[in-house]
mmCIF file of C-alpha atoms in Angstrom:
data_model
loop_
_atom_site.group_PDB
_atom_site.id
_atom_site.type_symbol
_atom_site.label_atom_id
_atom_site.label_comp_id
_atom_site.label_asym_id
_atom_site.label_seq_id
_atom_site.Cartn_x
_atom_site.Cartn_y
_atom_site.Cartn_z
ATOM 1 C CA MET A 282 65.960 92.805 152.368
ATOM 2 C CA ARG A 283 66.280 95.067 149.363
ATOM 3 C CA THR A 284 68.990 97.117 151.009
ATOM 4 C CA PRO A 285 71.727 94.395 150.822
ATOM 5 C CA ALA A 286 70.884 93.795 147.154
ATOM 6 C CA LEU A 287 71.227 97.503 146.414
ATOM 7 C CA ARG A 288 74.514 97.689 148.316
ATOM 8 C CA ARG A 289 75.857 94.726 146.329
ATOM 9 C CA ARG A 290 74.742 96.324 143.056
ATOM 10 C CA HIS A 291 76.454 99.586 144.041
ATOM 11 C CA ARG A 292 79.659 97.712 144.894
ATOM 12 C CA VAL A 293 79.589 95.921 141.543
ATOM 13 C CA LEU A 294 78.970 99.203 139.681
ATOM 14 C CA ALA A 295 81.734 100.921 141.665
ATOM 15 C CA ALA A 296 84.139 98.075 140.839
ATOM 16 C CA CYS A 297 83.265 98.291 137.124
ATOM 17 C CA ALA A 298 83.745 102.059 137.163
ATOM 18 C CA MET A 299 87.122 101.688 138.873
ATOM 19 C CA ILE A 300 88.314 99.070 136.364
ATOM 20 C CA SER A 301 87.176 101.298 133.489
ATOM 21 C CA ALA A 302 88.957 104.339 134.933
ATOM 22 C CA VAL A 303 92.203 102.413 135.457
ATOM 23 C CA THR A 304 92.006 100.922 131.954
ATOM 24 C CA LEU A 305 91.294 104.275 130.307
ATOM 25 C CA GLY A 306 94.044 105.924 132.318
ATOM 26 C CA THR A 307 96.528 103.259 131.206
ATOM 27 C CA VAL A 308 95.501 103.609 127.553
ATOM 28 C CA ALA A 309 95.710 107.411 127.744
ATOM 29 C CA ALA A 310 99.143 107.244 129.391
ATOM 30 C CA SER A 311 100.381 104.744 126.792
ATOM 31 C CA SER A 312 99.196 106.848 123.865
ATOM 32 C CA ALA A 313 100.618 110.005 125.422
ATOM 33 C CA SER A 314 104.032 108.399 125.877
ATOM 34 C CA ALA A 315 103.892 106.957 122.350
ATOM 35 C CA THR A 316 103.306 110.394 120.841
ATOM 36 C CA ALA A 317 105.705 112.302 123.111
ATOM 37 C CA GLY A 318 108.412 114.238 121.301
ATOM 38 C CA GLY A 319 111.462 112.217 120.371
ATOM 39 C CA HIS A 320 109.761 108.830 120.603
ATOM 40 C CA THR A 321 110.910 106.474 117.896
ATOM 41 C CA PRO A 322 108.602 103.538 117.069
ATOM 42 C CA PRO A 323 110.217 100.111 117.347
ATOM 43 C CA GLU A 324 111.720 98.492 114.275
ATOM 44 C CA PRO A 325 109.521 95.882 112.577
ATOM 45 C CA PRO A 326 110.631 92.251 112.873
ATOM 46 C CA GLY A 327 113.303 91.139 110.405
ATOM 47 C CA ASN A 328 110.854 88.939 108.490
ATOM 48 C CA ALA A 329 108.225 91.695 108.061
ATOM 49 C CA GLY A 330 107.480 92.608 104.483
ATOM 50 C CA PRO A 331 107.631 96.158 103.185
ATOM 51 C CA ALA A 332 104.468 98.185 103.457
ATOM 52 C CA ILE A 333 102.097 98.640 100.550
ATOM 53 C CA GLY A 334 99.990 101.743 101.076
ATOM 54 C CA TYR A 335 96.576 102.837 99.868
ATOM 55 C CA HIS A 336 95.230 106.358 99.853
ATOM 56 C CA PRO A 337 91.654 106.122 98.518
ATOM 57 C CA THR A 338 90.678 108.618 95.861
ATOM 58 C CA ASP A 339 87.256 110.241 95.530
ATOM 59 C CA ASP A 340 86.293 107.418 93.142
ATOM 60 C CA ALA A 341 87.270 104.601 95.534
ATOM 61 C CA PRO A 342 86.780 101.675 95.570
ATOM 62 C CA ASP A 343 85.653 101.427 91.937
ATOM 63 C CA ASP A 344 88.774 103.035 90.487
ATOM 64 C CA LEU A 345 91.109 100.628 92.289
ATOM 65 C CA ASN A 346 89.147 97.554 91.219
ATOM 66 C CA ALA A 347 89.136 98.728 87.577
ATOM 67 C CA ALA A 348 92.865 99.546 87.826
ATOM 68 C CA ASN A 349 93.521 96.036 89.161
ATOM 69 C CA ASP A 350 91.806 94.512 86.119
ATOM 70 C CA THR A 351 94.009 96.584 83.785
ATOM 71 C CA TYR A 352 97.134 95.749 85.816
ATOM 72 C CA ALA A 353 96.322 91.994 85.876
ATOM 73 C CA ALA A 354 95.815 91.893 82.098
ATOM 74 C CA CYS A 355 99.137 93.692 81.631
ATOM 75 C CA MET A 356 100.973 91.295 83.953
ATOM 76 C CA ARG A 357 99.594 88.324 82.005
ATOM 77 C CA GLU A 358 100.667 89.972 78.721
ATOM 78 C CA HIS A 359 104.173 90.168 80.209
ATOM 79 C CA GLY A 360 104.123 86.420 80.917
ATOM 80 C CA ARG A 361 103.483 86.619 84.654
ATOM 81 C CA ALA A 362 101.056 84.036 86.046
ATOM 82 C CA VAL A 363 101.654 84.805 89.743
ATOM 83 C CA PHE A 364 101.409 88.397 90.974
ATOM 84 C CA PRO A 365 99.718 90.346 93.762
ATOM 85 C CA THR A 366 96.162 91.534 93.181
ATOM 86 C CA PHE A 367 94.687 94.642 94.800
ATOM 87 C CA HIS A 368 91.032 95.149 95.702
ATOM 88 C CA ALA A 369 89.013 97.647 97.709
ATOM 89 C CA ALA A 370 85.503 97.470 99.113
ATOM 90 C CA LYS A 371 83.247 99.982 100.847
ATOM 91 C CA ASP A 372 81.442 98.879 103.989
ATOM 92 C CA SER A 373 77.999 99.991 105.141
ATOM 93 C CA GLY A 374 79.556 102.759 107.266
ATOM 94 C CA GLY A 375 81.412 104.247 104.294
ATOM 95 C CA GLY A 376 84.834 102.886 105.314
ATOM 96 C CA ILE A 377 87.051 101.418 102.626
ATOM 97 C CA SER A 378 88.982 98.189 103.094
ATOM 98 C CA PHE A 379 92.092 97.401 101.064
ATOM 99 C CA ILE A 380 92.969 93.785 100.266
ATOM 100 C CA VAL A 381 96.187 92.460 98.725
ATOM 101 C CA LYS A 382 96.352 88.788 97.709
ATOM 102 C CA VAL A 383 98.844 86.563 95.955
ATOM 103 C CA ARG A 384 97.468 83.273 94.664
ATOM 104 C CA VAL A 385 100.242 80.742 94.207
ATOM 105 C CA PRO A 386 99.387 77.481 92.455
ATOM 106 C CA ARG A 387 100.520 74.410 94.377
ATOM 107 C CA GLY A 388 104.077 73.510 93.524
ATOM 108 C CA GLU A 389 104.991 76.944 92.117
ATOM 109 C CA LYS A 390 107.770 78.939 93.745
ATOM 110 C CA PRO A 391 107.466 82.426 92.277
ATOM 111 C CA ASP A 392 110.167 85.021 92.770
ATOM 112 C CA LEU A 393 108.463 88.385 93.181
ATOM 113 C CA ASN A 394 111.849 90.070 93.241
ATOM 114 C CA SER A 395 113.266 88.569 90.031
ATOM 115 C CA GLY A 396 114.328 90.869 87.217
ATOM 116 C CA ALA A 397 111.549 89.563 84.949
ATOM 117 C CA PHE A 398 108.880 90.163 87.592
ATOM 118 C CA LYS A 399 110.180 93.658 88.407
ATOM 119 C CA LYS A 400 110.264 94.588 84.710
ATOM 120 C CA ALA A 401 106.650 93.444 84.206
ATOM 121 C CA PHE A 402 105.488 95.062 87.442
ATOM 122 C CA ASP A 403 107.129 98.399 86.628
ATOM 123 C CA ALA A 404 105.451 98.362 83.205
ATOM 124 C CA CYS A 405 102.018 97.541 84.664
ATOM 125 C CA LYS A 406 101.691 99.316 88.035
ATOM 126 C CA GLY A 407 100.742 102.766 86.664
ATOM 127 C CA PRO A 408 96.936 102.367 86.888
ATOM 128 C CA LEU A 409 97.247 101.171 90.486
ATOM 129 C CA GLU A 410 99.338 104.182 91.459
ATOM 130 C CA LYS A 411 96.759 106.521 89.866
ATOM 131 C CA ALA A 412 94.120 104.784 92.014
ATOM 132 C CA GLY A 413 96.081 105.555 95.194
ATOM 133 C CA VAL A 414 98.292 102.493 95.799
ATOM 134 C CA THR A 415 101.880 103.118 96.885
ATOM 135 C CA PHE A 416 104.593 100.477 96.638
ATOM 136 C CA PRO A 417 107.792 99.841 98.574
ATOM 137 C CA LYS A 418 111.068 100.613 96.856
ATOM 138 C CA GLN A 419 112.733 97.450 98.172
ATOM 139 C CA GLY A 420 110.400 94.922 96.506
ATOM 140 C CA PHE A 421 107.795 92.456 97.706
ATOM 141 C CA PRO A 422 108.119 89.790 100.377
ATOM 142 C CA GLN A 423 107.999 86.216 99.125
ATOM 143 C CA PRO A 424 104.610 84.542 99.549
ATOM 144 C CA PRO A 425 104.589 81.581 101.942
ATOM 145 C CA ARG A 426 104.948 78.121 100.459
ATOM 146 C CA HIS A 427 102.210 75.533 100.651
ATOM 147 C CA PRO A 428 102.522 73.098 103.526
ATOM 148 C CA GLY A 429 104.028 69.753 102.603
ATOM 149 C CA LYS A 430 102.324 66.407 102.363
ATOM 150 C CA PRO A 431 102.797 63.955 105.225
ATOM 151 C CA GLY A 432 106.322 62.624 104.996
ATOM 152 C CA ILE A 433 107.289 65.135 102.263
ATOM 153 C CA PRO A 434 107.493 68.583 103.852
ATOM 154 C CA GLU A 435 108.000 71.550 101.540
ATOM 155 C CA GLN A 436 108.730 73.961 104.374
ATOM 156 C CA PRO A 437 111.967 73.697 106.323
ATOM 157 C CA HIS A 438 110.174 73.946 109.675
ATOM 158 C CA ALA A 439 107.645 71.195 108.846
ATOM 159 C CA LYS A 440 108.148 67.879 110.585
ATOM 160 C CA LYS A 441 107.841 64.527 108.880
ATOM 161 C CA ALA A 442 104.554 62.852 109.644
ATOM 162 C CA ALA A 443 104.009 59.140 109.521
ATOM 163 C CA LEU A 444 100.931 58.057 107.607
ATOM 164 C CA SER A 445 99.164 55.106 109.185
ATOM 165 C CA ILE A 446 95.913 53.592 108.008
#
């Protein structure tokens, strides 16, 4: 009676091995074709924001977090209440994560590409660049708006909702 159970186990293991081999072969073929000479990566979608880069220094993440504090104080001195913040954290494996946030108070519609914002940002971004942050030349994407209240949508794609009690 043990023989059929062993045969079944071998078939299951063989099936798993075959699926793994096919999957790995597909991944290897995809990565090989993606890195083949002359391959051009696809264009990002039209609504994608420009990339903000981070190249951690030897002092990361502490230098970036200190630079963000200096940058935030400078932005406030220049009259900006809404601006991106930049933070880094080290995980238990030694990897460094990079986090960019924009906190927008409800009802505010900041323009991160206005002349006043750009002037303040250009005056304040130096410490962040020293800490390894790179910025796009074409400006920042606009942060999303808050969703509307039922019956009063703030976003063009929001539908009116009827409120019934």
